[in-house]
Short mmCIF file of C-alpha atoms in Angstrom, two decimals:
data_model
loop_
_atom_site.label_atom_id
_atom_site.label_comp_id
_atom_site.label_asym_id
_atom_site.label_seq_id
_atom_site.Cartn_x
_atom_site.Cartn_y
_atom_site.Cartn_z
CA MET A 954 -26.42 29.59 40.53
CA ARG A 955 -27.79 33.08 40.04
CA VAL A 956 -25.55 35.85 38.87
CA ARG A 957 -26.55 39.34 39.85
CA ARG A 958 -27.15 42.02 37.22
CA PRO A 959 -24.07 44.16 38.06
CA ILE A 960 -21.82 41.12 37.75
CA GLN A 961 -23.43 40.25 34.39
CA GLY A 962 -22.71 43.77 33.15
CA VAL A 963 -19.08 43.58 34.26
CA LEU A 964 -18.65 40.18 32.58
CA ALA A 965 -20.23 41.46 29.38
CA ALA A 966 -17.95 44.52 29.41
CA LEU A 967 -14.87 42.34 29.97
CA CYS A 968 -15.84 40.03 27.09
CA ALA A 969 -16.45 42.99 24.78
CA ALA A 970 -13.10 44.53 25.74
CA ALA A 971 -11.31 41.23 25.10
CA ILE A 972 -12.91 40.91 21.67
CA LEU A 973 -12.03 44.48 20.74
CA ALA A 974 -8.46 44.17 22.05
CA SER A 975 -7.83 40.99 20.09
CA GLY A 976 -8.75 42.80 16.88
CA CYS A 977 -5.95 45.32 17.45
CA ALA A 978 -3.12 42.76 17.38
CA ARG A 979 -0.45 43.43 14.76
CA PHE A 980 2.07 40.98 13.43
CA ASN A 981 5.24 41.86 11.57
CA ASP A 982 5.16 40.00 8.25
CA ALA A 983 8.60 41.28 7.24
CA ILE A 984 10.43 38.86 9.53
CA SER A 985 8.28 35.83 8.83
CA GLN A 986 9.88 33.11 6.73
CA PRO A 987 8.41 29.98 5.21
CA PHE A 988 8.83 26.75 7.12
CA THR A 989 10.43 24.97 4.17
CA THR A 990 12.05 26.05 0.96
CA ALA A 991 10.03 25.94 -2.22
CA PRO A 992 10.58 22.70 -4.14
CA GLU A 993 12.07 22.85 -7.60
CA MET A 994 9.57 21.63 -10.14
CA ALA A 995 11.14 19.53 -12.87
CA PRO A 996 9.47 17.33 -15.45
CA GLY A 997 9.53 13.63 -14.79
CA PRO A 998 11.60 11.21 -16.83
CA THR A 999 10.10 10.57 -20.23
CA SER A 1000 9.83 6.93 -21.11
CA THR A 1001 7.56 5.04 -23.42
CA PRO A 1002 5.24 2.56 -21.74
CA PRO A 1003 5.81 -1.11 -22.50
CA PRO A 1004 3.69 -2.55 -25.32
CA PRO A 1005 0.54 -4.42 -24.32
CA PRO A 1006 0.71 -8.20 -24.18
CA PRO A 1007 -0.32 -10.02 -27.36
CA LEU A 1008 -3.91 -11.12 -27.78
CA PRO A 1009 -4.77 -14.81 -27.59
CA PRO A 1010 -5.18 -16.53 -30.97
CA LYS A 1011 -8.93 -17.12 -30.56
CA PRO A 1012 -10.65 -14.54 -28.33
CA PHE A 1013 -13.97 -16.39 -28.31
CA PRO A 1014 -14.67 -20.06 -28.82
CA LYS A 1015 -16.59 -20.84 -31.98
CA ALA A 1016 -18.66 -23.60 -30.43
CA CYS A 1017 -21.14 -22.67 -27.72
CA PRO A 1018 -20.21 -24.56 -24.55
CA ALA A 1019 -23.31 -23.24 -22.78
CA PRO A 1020 -26.29 -22.32 -25.00
CA GLY A 1021 -27.85 -20.17 -22.24
CA VAL A 1022 -24.77 -17.92 -22.05
CA MET A 1023 -24.49 -15.55 -25.00
CA GLN A 1024 -21.10 -13.97 -24.37
CA GLY A 1025 -19.16 -17.10 -25.27
CA CYS A 1026 -21.00 -17.49 -28.59
CA LEU A 1027 -20.36 -14.03 -30.01
CA GLU A 1028 -18.45 -13.91 -33.26
CA SER A 1029 -15.37 -11.70 -33.23
CA THR A 1030 -15.39 -9.18 -36.04
#
């Protein structure tokens, strides 16, 4: 569909006028209110965390069950 040159000029002028008119909008900020009230910030309850569970009596076995695996044979210091 071909649009003739005069129609293109009118469309361009209408678009420019719409852009310029939208920049002139003014809003009254004095009557605007927040959607919700501001929450009151209070510190959380202070409590001490529970102690960690006790360690097992022997963390690593002394005898190597698998000689190819080194992590089971490490000595605890």
